[in-house]
Each structure stands twice: as C-alpha cells, then as structure tokens.
XYZ file of C-alpha atoms in Angstrom:
344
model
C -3.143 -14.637 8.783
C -0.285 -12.419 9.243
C -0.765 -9.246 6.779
C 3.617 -8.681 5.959
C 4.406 -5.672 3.733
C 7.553 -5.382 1.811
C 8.505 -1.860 0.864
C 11.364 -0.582 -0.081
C 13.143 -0.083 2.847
C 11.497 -2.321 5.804
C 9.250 -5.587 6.106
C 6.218 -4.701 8.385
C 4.337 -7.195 9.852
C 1.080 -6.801 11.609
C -1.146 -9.400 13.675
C -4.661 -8.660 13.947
C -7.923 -11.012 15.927
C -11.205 -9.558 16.621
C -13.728 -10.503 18.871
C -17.684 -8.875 17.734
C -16.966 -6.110 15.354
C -13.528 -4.636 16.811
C -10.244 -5.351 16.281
C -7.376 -5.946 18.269
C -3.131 -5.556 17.740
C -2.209 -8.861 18.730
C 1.758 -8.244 17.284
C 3.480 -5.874 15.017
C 6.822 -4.911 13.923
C 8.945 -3.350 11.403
C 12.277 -4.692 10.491
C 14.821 -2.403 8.120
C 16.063 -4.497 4.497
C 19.641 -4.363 3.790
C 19.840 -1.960 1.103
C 18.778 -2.187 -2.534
C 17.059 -5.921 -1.566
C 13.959 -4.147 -2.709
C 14.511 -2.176 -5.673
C 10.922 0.163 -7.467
C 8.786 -2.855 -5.141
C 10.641 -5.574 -7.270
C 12.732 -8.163 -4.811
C 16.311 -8.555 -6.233
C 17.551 -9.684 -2.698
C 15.666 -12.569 -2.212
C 18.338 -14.257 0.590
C 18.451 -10.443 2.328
C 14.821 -10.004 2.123
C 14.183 -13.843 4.339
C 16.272 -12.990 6.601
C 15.035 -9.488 7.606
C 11.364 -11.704 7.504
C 13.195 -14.169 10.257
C 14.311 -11.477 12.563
C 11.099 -9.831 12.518
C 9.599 -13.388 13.408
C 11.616 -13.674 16.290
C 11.390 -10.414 17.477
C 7.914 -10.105 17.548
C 7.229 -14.254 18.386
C 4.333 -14.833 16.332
C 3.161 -18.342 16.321
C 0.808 -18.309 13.003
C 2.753 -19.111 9.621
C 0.073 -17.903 6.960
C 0.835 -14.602 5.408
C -0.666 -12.140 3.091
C 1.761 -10.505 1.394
C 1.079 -7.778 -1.859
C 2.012 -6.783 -5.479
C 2.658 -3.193 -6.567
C 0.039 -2.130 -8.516
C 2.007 -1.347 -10.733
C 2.762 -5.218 -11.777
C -0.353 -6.082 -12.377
C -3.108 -5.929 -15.114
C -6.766 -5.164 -14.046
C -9.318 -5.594 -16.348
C -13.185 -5.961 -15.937
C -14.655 -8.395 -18.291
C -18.048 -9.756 -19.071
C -19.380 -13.224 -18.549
C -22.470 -15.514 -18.669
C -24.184 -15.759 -15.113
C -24.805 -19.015 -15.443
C -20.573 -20.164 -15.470
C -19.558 -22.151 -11.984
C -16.287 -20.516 -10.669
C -14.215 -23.408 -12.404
C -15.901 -23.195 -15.921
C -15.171 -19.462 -15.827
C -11.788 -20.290 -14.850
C -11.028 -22.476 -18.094
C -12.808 -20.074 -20.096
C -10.488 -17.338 -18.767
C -7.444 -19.661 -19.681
C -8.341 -19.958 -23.576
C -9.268 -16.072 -23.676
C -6.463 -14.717 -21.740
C -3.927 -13.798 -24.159
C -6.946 -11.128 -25.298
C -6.370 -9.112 -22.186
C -3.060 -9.894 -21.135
C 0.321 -8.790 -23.407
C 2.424 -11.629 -21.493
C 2.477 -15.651 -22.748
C 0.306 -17.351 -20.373
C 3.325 -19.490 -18.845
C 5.105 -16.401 -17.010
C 1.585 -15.085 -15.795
C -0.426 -15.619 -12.185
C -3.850 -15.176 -12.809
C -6.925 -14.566 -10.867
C -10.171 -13.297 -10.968
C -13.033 -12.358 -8.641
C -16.662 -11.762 -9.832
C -17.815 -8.464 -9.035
C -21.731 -9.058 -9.760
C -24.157 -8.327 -12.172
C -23.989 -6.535 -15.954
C -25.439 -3.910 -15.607
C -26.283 -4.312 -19.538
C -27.186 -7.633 -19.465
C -29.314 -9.799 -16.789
C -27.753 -12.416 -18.812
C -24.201 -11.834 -17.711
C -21.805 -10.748 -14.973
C -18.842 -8.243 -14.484
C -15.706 -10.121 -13.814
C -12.229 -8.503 -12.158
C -9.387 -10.545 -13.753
C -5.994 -9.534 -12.163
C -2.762 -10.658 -13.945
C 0.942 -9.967 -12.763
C 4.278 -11.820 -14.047
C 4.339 -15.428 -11.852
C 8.461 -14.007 -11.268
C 6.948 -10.706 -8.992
C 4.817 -13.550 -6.938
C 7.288 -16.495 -6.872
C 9.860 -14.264 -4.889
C 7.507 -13.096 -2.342
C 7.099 -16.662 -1.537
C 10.589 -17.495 -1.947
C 11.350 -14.528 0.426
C 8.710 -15.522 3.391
C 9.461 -19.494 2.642
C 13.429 -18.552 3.910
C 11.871 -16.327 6.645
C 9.700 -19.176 7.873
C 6.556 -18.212 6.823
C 3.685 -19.556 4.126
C 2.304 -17.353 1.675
C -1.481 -18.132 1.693
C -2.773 -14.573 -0.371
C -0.785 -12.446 -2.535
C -2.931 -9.142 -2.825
C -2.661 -6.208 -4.477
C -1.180 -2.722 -2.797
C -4.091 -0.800 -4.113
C -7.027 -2.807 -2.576
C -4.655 -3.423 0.659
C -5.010 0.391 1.139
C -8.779 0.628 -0.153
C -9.686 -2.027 2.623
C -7.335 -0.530 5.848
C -9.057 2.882 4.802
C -12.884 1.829 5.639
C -10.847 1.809 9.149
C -9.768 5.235 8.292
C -12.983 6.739 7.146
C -15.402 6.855 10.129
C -12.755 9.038 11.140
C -13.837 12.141 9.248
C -16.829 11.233 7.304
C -19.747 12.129 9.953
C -22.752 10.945 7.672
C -21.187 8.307 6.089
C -21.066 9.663 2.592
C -20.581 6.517 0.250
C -19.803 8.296 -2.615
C -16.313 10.346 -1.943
C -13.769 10.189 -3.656
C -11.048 9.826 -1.655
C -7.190 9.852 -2.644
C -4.774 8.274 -0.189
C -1.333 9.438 -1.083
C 0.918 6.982 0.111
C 5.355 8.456 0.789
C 7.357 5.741 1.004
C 11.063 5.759 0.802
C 11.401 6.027 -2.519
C 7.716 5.402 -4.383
C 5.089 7.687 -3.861
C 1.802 6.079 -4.428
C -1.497 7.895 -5.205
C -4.497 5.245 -4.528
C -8.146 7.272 -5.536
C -11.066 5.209 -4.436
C -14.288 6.240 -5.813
C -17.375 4.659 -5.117
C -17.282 2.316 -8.571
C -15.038 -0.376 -9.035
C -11.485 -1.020 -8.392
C -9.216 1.623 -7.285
C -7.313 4.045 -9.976
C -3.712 4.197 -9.119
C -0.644 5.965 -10.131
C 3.014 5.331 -8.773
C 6.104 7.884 -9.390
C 10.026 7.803 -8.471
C 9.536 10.095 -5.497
C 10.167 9.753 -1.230
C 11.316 10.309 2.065
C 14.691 8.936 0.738
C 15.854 12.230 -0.736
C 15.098 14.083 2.317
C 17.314 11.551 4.016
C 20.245 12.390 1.305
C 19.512 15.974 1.698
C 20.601 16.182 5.482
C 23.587 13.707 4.413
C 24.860 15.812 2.140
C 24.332 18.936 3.681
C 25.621 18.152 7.177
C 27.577 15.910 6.053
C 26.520 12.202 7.759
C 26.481 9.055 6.946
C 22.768 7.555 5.825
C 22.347 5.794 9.204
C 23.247 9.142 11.272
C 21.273 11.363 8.620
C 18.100 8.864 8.937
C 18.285 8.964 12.727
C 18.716 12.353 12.742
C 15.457 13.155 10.507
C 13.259 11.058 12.995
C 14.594 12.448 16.109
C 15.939 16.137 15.307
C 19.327 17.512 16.934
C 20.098 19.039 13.032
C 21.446 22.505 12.706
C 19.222 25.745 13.409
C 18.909 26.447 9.174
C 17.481 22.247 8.497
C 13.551 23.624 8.970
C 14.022 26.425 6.712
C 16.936 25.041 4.215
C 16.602 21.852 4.025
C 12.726 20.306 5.513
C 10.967 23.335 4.310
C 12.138 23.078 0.627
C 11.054 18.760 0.973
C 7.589 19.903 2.024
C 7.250 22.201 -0.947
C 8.217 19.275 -2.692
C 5.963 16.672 -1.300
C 2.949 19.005 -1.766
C 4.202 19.072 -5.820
C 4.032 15.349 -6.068
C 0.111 15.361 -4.579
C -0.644 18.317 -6.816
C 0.766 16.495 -9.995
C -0.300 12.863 -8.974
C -3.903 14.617 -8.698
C -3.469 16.380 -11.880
C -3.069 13.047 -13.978
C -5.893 11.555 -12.137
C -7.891 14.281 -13.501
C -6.961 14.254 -16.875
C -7.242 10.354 -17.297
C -10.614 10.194 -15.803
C -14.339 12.052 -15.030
C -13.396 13.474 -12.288
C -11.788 16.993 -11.609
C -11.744 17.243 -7.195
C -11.476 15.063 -4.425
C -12.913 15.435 -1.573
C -10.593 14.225 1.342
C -6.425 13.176 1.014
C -5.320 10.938 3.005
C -1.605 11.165 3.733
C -0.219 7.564 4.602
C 3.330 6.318 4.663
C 6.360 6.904 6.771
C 7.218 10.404 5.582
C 3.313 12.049 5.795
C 4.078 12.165 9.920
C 6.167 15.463 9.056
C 5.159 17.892 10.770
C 2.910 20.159 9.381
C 3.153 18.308 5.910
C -0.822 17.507 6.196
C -2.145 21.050 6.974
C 0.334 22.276 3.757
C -1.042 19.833 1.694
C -4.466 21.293 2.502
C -3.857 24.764 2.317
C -2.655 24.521 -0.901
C -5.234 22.012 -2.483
C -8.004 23.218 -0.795
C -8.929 19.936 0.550
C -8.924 18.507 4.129
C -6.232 16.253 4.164
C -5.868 14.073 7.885
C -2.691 11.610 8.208
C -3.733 7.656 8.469
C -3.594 6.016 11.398
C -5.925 2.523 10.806
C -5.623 1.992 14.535
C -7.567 4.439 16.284
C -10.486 2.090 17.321
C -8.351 -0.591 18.223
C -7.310 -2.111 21.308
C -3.431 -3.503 22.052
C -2.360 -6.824 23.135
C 0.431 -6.132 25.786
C 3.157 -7.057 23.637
C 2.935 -3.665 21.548
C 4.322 -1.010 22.239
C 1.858 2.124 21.903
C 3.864 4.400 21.337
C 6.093 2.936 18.364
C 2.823 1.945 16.612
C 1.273 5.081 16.753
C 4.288 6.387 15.181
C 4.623 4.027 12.509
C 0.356 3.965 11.998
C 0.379 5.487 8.788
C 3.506 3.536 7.320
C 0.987 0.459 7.859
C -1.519 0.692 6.021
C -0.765 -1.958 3.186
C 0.062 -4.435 6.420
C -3.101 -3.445 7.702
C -4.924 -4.178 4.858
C -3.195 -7.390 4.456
C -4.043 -8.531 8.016
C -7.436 -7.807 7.638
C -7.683 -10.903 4.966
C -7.828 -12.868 7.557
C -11.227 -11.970 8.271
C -12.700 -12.813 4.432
C-alpha cells in the first residue's frame, strides 16, 4: 500500500517493501496543492487536490493503486468502551450500531465508524476494552474522492495521531539506549499552518492537541518584509540569499515563537492529564529542520529534543533521491506511518 499524506500545503507519498525486519524506500515524493485546496486538514478542493495526487503518480511511477490515506485527529471521536469477551467481531459490530448515538453527538447516517479491540478489562475477565473511532463520513468520502480522480484506491483511512505513534517506533531506537517502554514522548509536529502536538505514553491511544500555528507565517514574514511574492519568499526561506538582518529580525523572532507553541501545547497536556514532564520531543514536520530550532527547544524545556527522520535504518531503491528525502524526513512522518500499514 502506498501511505499518501495530505497536509495543508503538499500531498506526500511514500512507497515502502521490506525484506526480514528492514525496510526499504522503494518511491517517494512530495507534490505542492494549489492553494487553499486544503483548508485546517479539511479538503475544499477536491478537483485541485486529484490532480496534484496524478502528478505525483506520474512523477514518481508507482505501479500499486492501494493507498492509506489519514484523518486529522481532530475529526474524529475516540472513545474506549467495554464489551463482553465472548462477542465475534460482527456481533460487536451490530451492537456498536444500536449503542452508538451514546458516544457519538452526530446521527449515525453522516458518521464512519470503526472499532478495534484493544484486549482485556482489566476490571472484568468477563469483558474487553474496545477503541471505537468515529469521524463525519464527509472528512472520509473526499479523501477518496480526491485519490479516486488521482488514480488511486483508498484501501485504509487512518488516523494522523496513530500514523505518527507507529513511524516513531522507527524513530525511537534512535535515542532510547535501553529501550525504556514507558516514556512519554511528545512529537510536535510544524506544518504549514497546524501545529500538532502527538504525546504517546505507554497506555492507550495517543493524547493530541492541534492549534492555528506554522511555517506559513514565517513564509509571510520574509514576504512582507522584503517584499516578495509567496513563491520567491518560500524559496528564499529554504535556500537563504535574504538580507544580512533575516536571522536576527525576522528567523530569530519565528524561533522564539515556535518554542512558545511547544511550551503552551505542553502546558495543556499537563493540565488535562497525570502527567507534568516528558521525557524526549520530537520535532517533526517541514519547519522543525530550522536550524538550531531543536537545540532551542531543549534549552528552554529542559528536555532533549532530536528532529525525526523515520529513515535512518533504511535502505533506498535507486529511484530516490537521498538527498531530497533526507531533507523532507521529518515532513514524512504521517506518510511513513501510513506506508507502514501495509505491513499489518
């Protein structure tokens, strides 16, 4: 399955195989949407959207049709539920349809439901914990609307969240020497325009928290400041040539910003839940590759803090290009995560 990730901004595809326990790159890409097709991870370009999808196709000629593609988590209800053991998948599954409208403030009709059993009660032999996940059908009928024009099958729709909890296992022999199961980890993801704080903690599904914040407003900073138009003001943040004052006007004053968001994403982690630290941030999406950003972030939290890059142990088919994917590494996370579905 191909793992394709819609943001705001781009589609990014990614192709994985493996062969004993490592993976391989077999394709990857990254394609730029026409602006506003993607609006706060809700597709209101469907027609724009396909078409970016094609060009990607092409560009990268993959041959395999079924994709994974994902859900903010922000669309979707979570909810862990109790059971009897003894239910087969399908009587849970009607059970679920008559008690739905208990956990889930939409009319059935407009909802896509699923659920996964997570395992035993651990109050009752008797029963099981069960993961229902609900988001509104529209968020998941114009994903596939959007890959069906693009030439492409939508075989899983996932969820953001557990795309990033499953690229980071990738992630984590990276800095966790004894293998310390129970971290808690946040994994901060700068996007455009949505900054997404994912904390995985060693029970249950991951708590996550989205705000209006990204790499966009950087981007209009240099614009206005220097005058350019978005394309020239985008280029010019990825490959410098900017004015002797843009570190200390314009970048240094984003950092100080980006650092804020982490600091008050934390914060309402905190106060919504048991915990009060975390013990590693992961910095993922296009805009954590500033430099310096990472070692800010930790000087000022007090916690390590290493930029993603889910590719480290893996080897390339010829077709990629090393260098572009190690640049756009920790923009691909959620693709990762999608593309490792294919391995279920």
């Amino acid at each position: 399955m191909l793992g394709l990730d819609i943001s705001s901004t781009s589609v990014k595809l990614l192709e994985l195989s493996r062969s004993g326990g490592e993976y391989k790159v077999e394709s990857y890409g990254v394609e730029p949407l026409p602006e506003n097709a993607v609006v706060e991870k809700n597709i209101s370009d469907v027609e724009g959207v396909g078409e970016a999808i094609q060009r990607l196709i092409e560009r990268c000629k993959v041959k395999a049709k079924s994709t994974a593609v994902a859900v903010a988590g922000s669309a979707v209800i979570t909810k862990t539920i109790e059971m009897t053991a003894t239910l087969s998948e399908d009587e849970m599954e009607q059970q679920l349809q008559l008690e739905a409208d208990q956990y889930i403030p939409y009319p059935l009709e407009e909802v896509a439901l699923d659920f996964e059993v997570q395992g035993p009660s651990l109050r009752s032999e008797e029963q099981v914990e069960v993961l229902i996940a609900a988001c509104r059908r529209e968020n998941v009928e114009m994903r596939e609307a959007a890959l069906e024009l693009g030439g492409l099958k939508a075989k899983v729709v996932d969820i953001e969240a557990h795309c990033m909890q499953r690229a980071f296992e990738l992630v984590r022999s990276q800095f966790t020497e004894d293998e310390e199961e129970d971290q808690v980890i946040a994994i901060v993801d700068i996007g455009a325009t949505m900054t997404t704080l994912s904390v995985l903690t060693s029970g249950g599904a991951p708590y996550t928290r989205e705000q209006l914040f990204g790499g966009k407003q950087l981007t209009e900073e240099i614009q206005r400041r220097y005058s350019l138009s978005v394309e020239e003001a985008g280029l010019a943040k990825k490959q410098g040539g900017l004015p002797d004052d843009y570190e200390t006007e314009v970048l240094q004053p984003f950092k100080e910003a980006v650092v804020q968001q982490v600091t008050r994403s934390l914060q309402f982690f905190y106060s919504s839940s048991a915990y009060d630290d975390v013990d590693h941030i992961i910095l993922a999406g296009g805009t954590s590759s500033i430099d310096g950003l990472a070692e800010m972030v930790a000087a000022k939290l007090g916690t390590p803090c290493t930029i993603a890059n889910p590719f480290v142990n893996m080897s390339l088919s010829s077709k990629v290009n090393e260098a572009n994917l190690h640049n756009d590494a920790p923009a691909m996370m959620i693709a990762c995560g999608l593309a490792l579905r294919s391995f279920d």
